């Protein structure tokens, strides 16, 4: 087993201001994530966390600590107890804020800074619904709280090109781009960094990573869960905006990018945005939209709803590396499994030396490189090998690298944790830049303007039947008999 990684320098001292501190994201991810970072010794040596919410949801400091304790107990990876918890809880406070009435927050931030001394950095995390983004940014500007602090913005980054531009303009009126961290938790997954390592730290993957050797790429993120009662959010959003224009396109940027000049934010983000510029605008004829049977009966869903709970589509990239190589993306709710899988299909050898019946035992999934993005993930190469025995028969073999069995578990960070840490370090490598966001909405425009009708699919299936024709003459890598539904 590999040795534990050396601990990097902790970030500078911070006051973290959590907008939406009483909301779902803070409860499920942010508070447990910050506590995990603290336990792992990755928080700044001195920090405070100030929760905030509208006055109607105001908490006292003590109530906020109780709220955080419950969140960590329910969703954290270690229980909220012992000296680590006591120290973490002591750094929590609360100050309500509404437009034009932010005094409690201003006071709480002031107290936190005084308690720390020196000049701690301010980091604002806007874990609020999209309707509240702009007013919270304006509040930070108007009160002067923004100062030279940094801001983490949650998706969706707009709902189309016009709204994305408006949002970016509102943000840039208060924070210059170097202080903006648009968070997409998929980019915090270990396997994204590992794609960079695989490609650029080794001699054997990168030479194959192009149209000469790869016939097609799949980014497949089926979800087993349904909308889980989030009808209000989902009806107005749908799977394309919720998952594709965000998570799946971001992953695509990392899979398809050219080698960056250096492993630092400027170069990485330049290469990612270049991929987005090379993407052809989506062709609705190559998009399958689906809706699971029963969705329209969910509470809060319009009985005639046209919102998609599933999308599969073809993306084409017009550049020298990928011209003619289709990228097929699929994601949806209530599908057979919950997985995060990227598959690169390699060309057949130039000459077919082995008769077809010699390959009888193989199910057609050889010649693939499969990257599983489940936290913490795995990479496998699938190829044909000779079956032992007197005749020349081929079977499939796997070479598998598995994070969980190769490294010590204490080093794993969840997507959000990794990104919170990078934001405190001021490293924007894994955060989306405004021009990238706007370009993706441009790519999406033909689909948003003329979406094909939704097709029904059975919960527990792999989506509407039309998904097979979409990838022909290839086939979806999944199902592969992998982990049980999550
Ligand atoms: C969120 C979406 O951003 O990502 C959810 O809003 C989705 O609808 C979730 O379920 C998936 O994230 P993960 O990491 O569980 O695959």
CSV table of N, CA, C and O in Angstrom, one decimal, residues 175-254:
chain,number,residue,atom,x,y,z
A,175,UNK,N,-16.6,41.3,-7.4
A,175,UNK,CA,-15.4,40.4,-7.2
A,175,UNK,C,-14.7,40.3,-8.6
A,175,UNK,O,-15.4,39.9,-9.6
A,176,UNK,N,-13.4,40.6,-8.7
A,176,UNK,CA,-12.8,40.3,-10.0
A,176,UNK,C,-12.6,38.8,-10.1
A,176,UNK,O,-12.7,38.0,-9.1
A,177,UNK,N,-12.5,38.3,-11.4
A,177,UNK,CA,-12.5,36.9,-11.7
A,177,UNK,C,-11.5,36.1,-10.8
A,177,UNK,O,-11.7,35.0,-10.5
A,178,UNK,N,-10.4,36.7,-10.5
A,178,UNK,CA,-9.3,36.0,-9.8
A,178,UNK,C,-9.8,35.6,-8.3
A,178,UNK,O,-9.2,34.8,-7.7
A,179,UNK,N,-10.9,36.2,-7.9
A,179,UNK,CA,-11.4,35.9,-6.6
A,179,UNK,C,-12.8,35.1,-6.6
A,179,UNK,O,-13.4,35.0,-5.6
A,180,UNK,N,-13.1,34.6,-7.8
A,180,UNK,CA,-14.4,33.9,-8.0
A,180,UNK,C,-14.1,32.4,-8.2
A,180,UNK,O,-13.4,32.0,-9.0
A,181,UNK,N,-14.8,31.6,-7.4
A,181,UNK,CA,-14.6,30.1,-7.4
A,181,UNK,C,-16.0,29.5,-7.7
A,181,UNK,O,-16.8,29.3,-6.8
A,182,UNK,N,-16.3,29.2,-9.0
A,182,UNK,CA,-17.5,28.6,-9.3
A,182,UNK,C,-17.4,27.1,-9.1
A,182,UNK,O,-16.6,26.4,-9.8
A,183,UNK,N,-18.1,26.6,-8.2
A,183,UNK,CA,-17.8,25.2,-7.7
A,183,UNK,C,-18.7,24.2,-8.4
A,183,UNK,O,-19.8,24.4,-8.7
A,184,UNK,N,-18.0,23.1,-8.8
A,184,UNK,CA,-18.7,22.0,-9.5
A,184,UNK,C,-18.1,20.8,-8.8
A,184,UNK,O,-16.9,20.4,-9.0
A,185,UNK,N,-18.9,20.1,-7.9
A,185,UNK,CA,-18.2,19.1,-7.0
A,185,UNK,C,-17.7,17.9,-7.8
A,185,UNK,O,-16.8,17.2,-7.3
A,186,UNK,N,-18.1,17.7,-9.1
A,186,UNK,CA,-17.5,16.6,-9.8
A,186,UNK,C,-16.0,16.9,-10.1
A,186,UNK,O,-15.3,15.9,-10.1
A,187,UNK,N,-15.6,18.1,-10.2
A,187,UNK,CA,-14.2,18.4,-10.4
A,187,UNK,C,-13.4,18.2,-9.2
A,187,UNK,O,-12.2,18.2,-9.2
A,188,UNK,N,-14.0,18.0,-8.0
A,188,UNK,CA,-13.3,17.8,-6.8
A,188,UNK,C,-13.0,16.3,-6.6
A,188,UNK,O,-12.3,15.9,-5.7
A,189,UNK,N,-13.6,15.4,-7.5
A,189,UNK,CA,-13.4,14.0,-7.3
A,189,UNK,C,-12.0,13.6,-7.6
A,189,UNK,O,-11.4,14.2,-8.5
A,190,UNK,N,-11.4,12.7,-6.8
A,190,UNK,CA,-10.0,12.3,-7.0
A,190,UNK,C,-9.7,12.0,-8.4
A,190,UNK,O,-8.6,12.3,-9.0
A,191,UNK,N,-10.6,11.3,-9.1
A,191,UNK,CA,-10.3,10.8,-10.4
A,191,UNK,C,-10.1,11.9,-11.5
A,191,UNK,O,-9.5,11.6,-12.5
A,192,UNK,N,-10.6,13.1,-11.2
A,192,UNK,CA,-10.4,14.2,-12.2
A,192,UNK,C,-8.9,14.5,-12.1
A,192,UNK,O,-8.2,14.6,-13.2
A,193,UNK,N,-8.4,14.7,-10.9
A,193,UNK,CA,-6.9,15.0,-10.8
A,193,UNK,C,-6.2,13.8,-11.4
A,193,UNK,O,-5.1,13.9,-12.0
A,194,UNK,N,-6.7,12.6,-11.2
A,194,UNK,CA,-6.0,11.4,-11.6
A,194,UNK,C,-6.0,11.4,-13.2
A,194,UNK,O,-5.1,10.8,-13.7
A,195,UNK,N,-7.0,11.9,-13.8
A,195,UNK,CA,-6.9,12.0,-15.3
A,195,UNK,C,-5.7,12.8,-15.7
A,195,UNK,O,-5.0,12.4,-16.6
A,196,UNK,N,-5.4,13.9,-15.0
A,196,UNK,CA,-4.2,14.6,-15.3
A,196,UNK,C,-3.0,13.8,-15.0
A,196,UNK,O,-2.0,13.8,-15.9
A,197,UNK,N,-3.0,13.1,-13.9
A,197,UNK,CA,-1.8,12.3,-13.6
A,197,UNK,C,-1.6,11.2,-14.6
A,197,UNK,O,-0.5,11.0,-15.2
A,198,UNK,N,-2.7,10.5,-15.0
A,198,UNK,CA,-2.6,9.4,-16.0
A,198,UNK,C,-2.0,9.9,-17.3
A,198,UNK,O,-1.1,9.3,-17.8
A,199,UNK,N,-2.6,11.0,-17.7
A,199,UNK,CA,-2.3,11.5,-19.1
A,199,UNK,C,-0.9,12.1,-19.1
A,199,UNK,O,-0.1,11.9,-20.0
A,200,UNK,N,-0.5,12.9,-18.1
A,200,UNK,CA,0.6,13.7,-18.2
A,200,UNK,C,1.8,13.3,-17.3
A,200,UNK,O,2.9,13.9,-17.4
A,201,UNK,N,1.6,12.2,-16.5
A,201,UNK,CA,2.8,11.8,-15.7
A,201,UNK,C,3.3,10.4,-16.3
A,201,UNK,O,4.2,9.9,-15.7
A,202,UNK,N,2.6,9.9,-17.3
A,202,UNK,CA,3.0,8.6,-17.8
A,202,UNK,C,3.3,8.6,-19.3
A,202,UNK,O,2.8,9.5,-20.0
A,203,UNK,N,4.1,7.6,-19.7
A,203,UNK,CA,4.4,7.6,-21.1
A,203,UNK,C,3.4,6.8,-21.9
A,203,UNK,O,3.4,6.8,-23.2
A,204,UNK,N,2.5,6.0,-21.3
A,204,UNK,CA,1.8,5.1,-22.2
A,204,UNK,C,0.3,5.4,-22.4
A,204,UNK,O,-0.2,4.9,-23.3
A,205,UNK,N,-0.3,6.4,-21.8
A,205,UNK,CA,-1.6,6.7,-22.1
A,205,UNK,C,-1.7,7.8,-23.1
A,205,UNK,O,-2.4,7.7,-24.1
A,206,UNK,N,-0.9,8.9,-22.9
A,206,UNK,CA,-1.1,10.1,-23.7
A,206,UNK,C,-0.9,9.8,-25.2
A,206,UNK,O,-1.6,10.4,-26.0
A,207,UNK,N,0.1,9.0,-25.6
A,207,UNK,CA,0.3,8.8,-27.0
A,207,UNK,C,-1.0,8.1,-27.7
A,207,UNK,O,-1.2,8.3,-28.9
A,208,UNK,N,-1.8,7.5,-26.9
A,208,UNK,CA,-3.0,6.9,-27.4
A,208,UNK,C,-4.2,7.8,-27.4
A,208,UNK,O,-5.3,7.5,-28.0
A,209,UNK,N,-4.1,8.9,-26.7
A,209,UNK,CA,-5.2,9.7,-26.3
A,209,UNK,C,-5.7,10.7,-27.5
A,209,UNK,O,-5.6,11.9,-27.3
A,210,UNK,N,-6.0,10.1,-28.6
A,210,UNK,CA,-6.4,11.0,-29.7
A,210,UNK,C,-7.2,10.1,-30.8
A,210,UNK,O,-7.3,8.9,-30.6
A,211,UNK,N,-7.6,10.8,-31.8
A,211,UNK,CA,-8.4,10.2,-32.9
A,211,UNK,C,-7.7,9.0,-33.6
A,211,UNK,O,-8.4,8.2,-34.2
A,212,UNK,N,-6.4,9.0,-33.6
A,212,UNK,CA,-5.7,7.9,-34.3
A,212,UNK,C,-5.9,6.5,-33.6
A,212,UNK,O,-5.9,5.5,-34.2
A,213,UNK,N,-6.2,6.6,-32.3
A,213,UNK,CA,-6.3,5.4,-31.5
A,213,UNK,C,-7.7,5.2,-30.8
A,213,UNK,O,-8.0,4.1,-30.4
A,214,UNK,N,-8.4,6.3,-30.7
A,214,UNK,CA,-9.7,6.2,-29.9
A,214,UNK,C,-10.8,6.4,-30.9
A,214,UNK,O,-10.8,7.4,-31.7
A,215,UNK,N,-11.8,5.5,-30.9
A,215,UNK,CA,-12.9,5.6,-31.8
A,215,UNK,C,-14.1,6.4,-31.2
A,215,UNK,O,-14.8,7.1,-31.9
A,216,UNK,N,-14.3,6.3,-29.9
A,216,UNK,CA,-15.4,7.0,-29.3
A,216,UNK,C,-15.1,7.1,-27.7
A,216,UNK,O,-14.3,6.4,-27.2
A,217,UNK,N,-15.8,8.1,-27.1
A,217,UNK,CA,-15.7,8.3,-25.7
A,217,UNK,C,-17.1,8.3,-25.1
A,217,UNK,O,-18.0,8.9,-25.7
A,218,UNK,N,-17.2,7.8,-23.9
A,218,UNK,CA,-18.5,7.8,-23.2
A,218,UNK,C,-18.3,8.5,-21.8
A,218,UNK,O,-17.3,8.1,-21.1
A,219,UNK,N,-19.2,9.4,-21.5
A,219,UNK,CA,-19.2,9.9,-20.1
A,219,UNK,C,-20.6,9.5,-19.6
A,219,UNK,O,-21.6,10.1,-20.0
A,220,UNK,N,-20.6,8.5,-18.7
A,220,UNK,CA,-21.9,7.9,-18.3
A,220,UNK,C,-22.1,8.1,-16.8
A,220,UNK,O,-21.4,7.6,-16.0
A,221,UNK,N,-23.1,8.9,-16.5
A,221,UNK,CA,-23.4,9.1,-15.0
A,221,UNK,C,-24.9,8.8,-14.7
A,221,UNK,O,-25.7,9.7,-14.4
A,222,UNK,N,-25.2,7.5,-14.8
A,222,UNK,CA,-26.6,7.1,-14.4
A,222,UNK,C,-26.8,7.3,-12.9
A,222,UNK,O,-25.8,7.1,-12.2
A,223,UNK,N,-27.9,7.7,-12.5
A,223,UNK,CA,-28.2,7.8,-11.0
A,223,UNK,C,-29.3,6.8,-10.7
A,223,UNK,O,-30.3,6.8,-11.5
A,224,UNK,N,-29.2,6.1,-9.6
A,224,UNK,CA,-30.2,5.2,-9.2
A,224,UNK,C,-31.4,6.0,-8.5
A,224,UNK,O,-32.5,5.6,-8.5
A,225,UNK,N,-31.0,7.1,-7.8
A,225,UNK,CA,-32.0,7.8,-7.1
A,225,UNK,C,-33.0,8.5,-8.0
A,225,UNK,O,-32.6,8.8,-9.2
A,226,UNK,N,-34.2,8.8,-7.6
A,226,UNK,CA,-35.1,9.6,-8.4
A,226,UNK,C,-34.9,11.0,-7.9
A,226,UNK,O,-33.9,11.4,-7.4
A,227,UNK,N,-35.9,11.9,-8.1
A,227,UNK,CA,-35.7,13.3,-7.8
A,227,UNK,C,-35.8,13.5,-6.3
A,227,UNK,O,-35.6,14.6,-5.8
A,228,UNK,N,-36.1,12.5,-5.5
A,228,UNK,CA,-36.1,12.6,-4.0
A,228,UNK,C,-36.9,13.8,-3.5
A,228,UNK,O,-36.3,14.5,-2.6
A,229,UNK,N,-38.0,14.0,-4.0
A,229,UNK,CA,-38.9,15.1,-3.5
A,229,UNK,C,-38.5,16.5,-3.9
A,229,UNK,O,-39.0,17.5,-3.4
A,230,UNK,N,-37.4,16.6,-4.8
A,230,UNK,CA,-37.0,17.9,-5.1
A,230,UNK,C,-37.8,18.5,-6.3
A,230,UNK,O,-37.2,19.1,-7.3
A,231,UNK,N,-39.1,18.3,-6.4
A,231,UNK,CA,-39.9,18.6,-7.5
A,231,UNK,C,-39.8,20.1,-7.9
A,231,UNK,O,-39.6,20.5,-9.1
A,232,UNK,N,-39.8,20.9,-6.9
A,232,UNK,CA,-39.7,22.4,-7.2
A,232,UNK,C,-38.5,22.8,-7.9
A,232,UNK,O,-38.5,23.5,-8.9
A,233,UNK,N,-37.4,22.3,-7.5
A,233,UNK,CA,-36.1,22.5,-8.1
A,233,UNK,C,-36.1,21.9,-9.5
A,233,UNK,O,-35.8,22.5,-10.5
A,234,UNK,N,-36.5,20.6,-9.5
A,234,UNK,CA,-36.3,19.9,-10.7
A,234,UNK,C,-37.2,20.3,-11.9
A,234,UNK,O,-36.8,20.4,-13.1
A,235,UNK,N,-38.4,20.6,-11.6
A,235,UNK,CA,-39.4,21.0,-12.6
A,235,UNK,C,-38.8,22.2,-13.4
A,235,UNK,O,-39.0,22.3,-14.6
A,236,UNK,N,-38.2,23.1,-12.7
A,236,UNK,CA,-37.7,24.3,-13.4
A,236,UNK,C,-36.3,24.1,-14.0
A,236,UNK,O,-35.8,25.0,-14.6
A,237,UNK,N,-35.7,23.0,-13.8
A,237,UNK,CA,-34.3,22.8,-14.2
A,237,UNK,C,-34.1,21.7,-15.2
A,237,UNK,O,-33.6,21.9,-16.3
A,238,UNK,N,-34.5,20.5,-14.8
A,238,UNK,CA,-34.4,19.3,-15.7
A,238,UNK,C,-32.9,18.8,-15.7
A,238,UNK,O,-32.0,19.5,-15.3
A,239,UNK,N,-32.7,17.6,-16.2
A,239,UNK,CA,-31.4,16.9,-16.1
A,239,UNK,C,-30.4,17.6,-17.0
A,239,UNK,O,-29.2,17.7,-16.6
A,240,UNK,N,-30.7,18.2,-18.1
A,240,UNK,CA,-29.7,18.8,-18.9
A,240,UNK,C,-29.0,19.9,-18.2
A,240,UNK,O,-27.8,20.0,-18.1
A,241,UNK,N,-29.8,20.8,-17.6
A,241,UNK,CA,-29.2,22.0,-16.9
A,241,UNK,C,-28.6,21.5,-15.5
A,241,UNK,O,-27.6,22.1,-15.1
A,242,UNK,N,-29.2,20.6,-14.9
A,242,UNK,CA,-28.7,20.1,-13.6
A,242,UNK,C,-27.4,19.4,-13.7
A,242,UNK,O,-26.5,19.5,-12.8
A,243,UNK,N,-27.3,18.6,-14.7
A,243,UNK,CA,-26.1,17.6,-14.7
A,243,UNK,C,-25.2,17.8,-15.9
A,243,UNK,O,-24.0,17.6,-15.8
A,244,UNK,N,-25.8,18.1,-17.1
A,244,UNK,CA,-25.0,18.0,-18.3
A,244,UNK,C,-24.1,19.2,-18.5
A,244,UNK,O,-22.9,19.2,-18.7
A,245,UNK,N,-24.8,20.4,-18.6
A,245,UNK,CA,-24.1,21.6,-18.9
A,245,UNK,C,-23.2,22.0,-17.8
A,245,UNK,O,-22.3,22.8,-18.0
A,246,UNK,N,-23.3,21.3,-16.7
A,246,UNK,CA,-22.4,21.5,-15.5
A,246,UNK,C,-21.4,20.3,-15.4
A,246,UNK,O,-20.4,20.4,-16.1
A,247,UNK,N,-21.8,19.3,-14.7
A,247,UNK,CA,-20.9,18.2,-14.3
A,247,UNK,C,-20.3,17.5,-15.6
A,247,UNK,O,-19.1,17.3,-15.6
A,248,UNK,N,-21.1,17.1,-16.5
A,248,UNK,CA,-20.6,16.2,-17.5
A,248,UNK,C,-19.8,17.0,-18.5
A,248,UNK,O,-18.7,16.5,-19.0
A,249,UNK,N,-20.2,18.2,-18.8
A,249,UNK,CA,-19.3,19.0,-19.7
A,249,UNK,C,-18.0,19.4,-19.1
A,249,UNK,O,-16.9,19.5,-19.7
A,250,UNK,N,-18.0,19.6,-17.8
A,250,UNK,CA,-16.8,19.9,-17.1
A,250,UNK,C,-15.8,18.7,-17.1
A,250,UNK,O,-14.6,18.9,-17.4
A,251,UNK,N,-16.3,17.5,-16.9
A,251,UNK,CA,-15.5,16.3,-17.0
A,251,UNK,C,-15.0,16.2,-18.4
A,251,UNK,O,-13.8,15.9,-18.6
A,252,UNK,N,-15.8,16.4,-19.4
A,252,UNK,CA,-15.4,16.4,-20.8
A,252,UNK,C,-14.2,17.3,-21.0
A,252,UNK,O,-13.2,16.9,-21.7
A,253,UNK,N,-14.2,18.5,-20.5
A,253,UNK,CA,-13.1,19.4,-20.6
A,253,UNK,C,-11.8,18.8,-20.2
A,253,UNK,O,-10.8,19.0,-20.8
A,254,UNK,N,-11.8,18.1,-19.1
A,254,UNK,CA,-10.6,17.5,-18.6
A,254,UNK,C,-10.2,16.3,-19.4
A,254,UNK,O,-9.0,16.0,-19.6
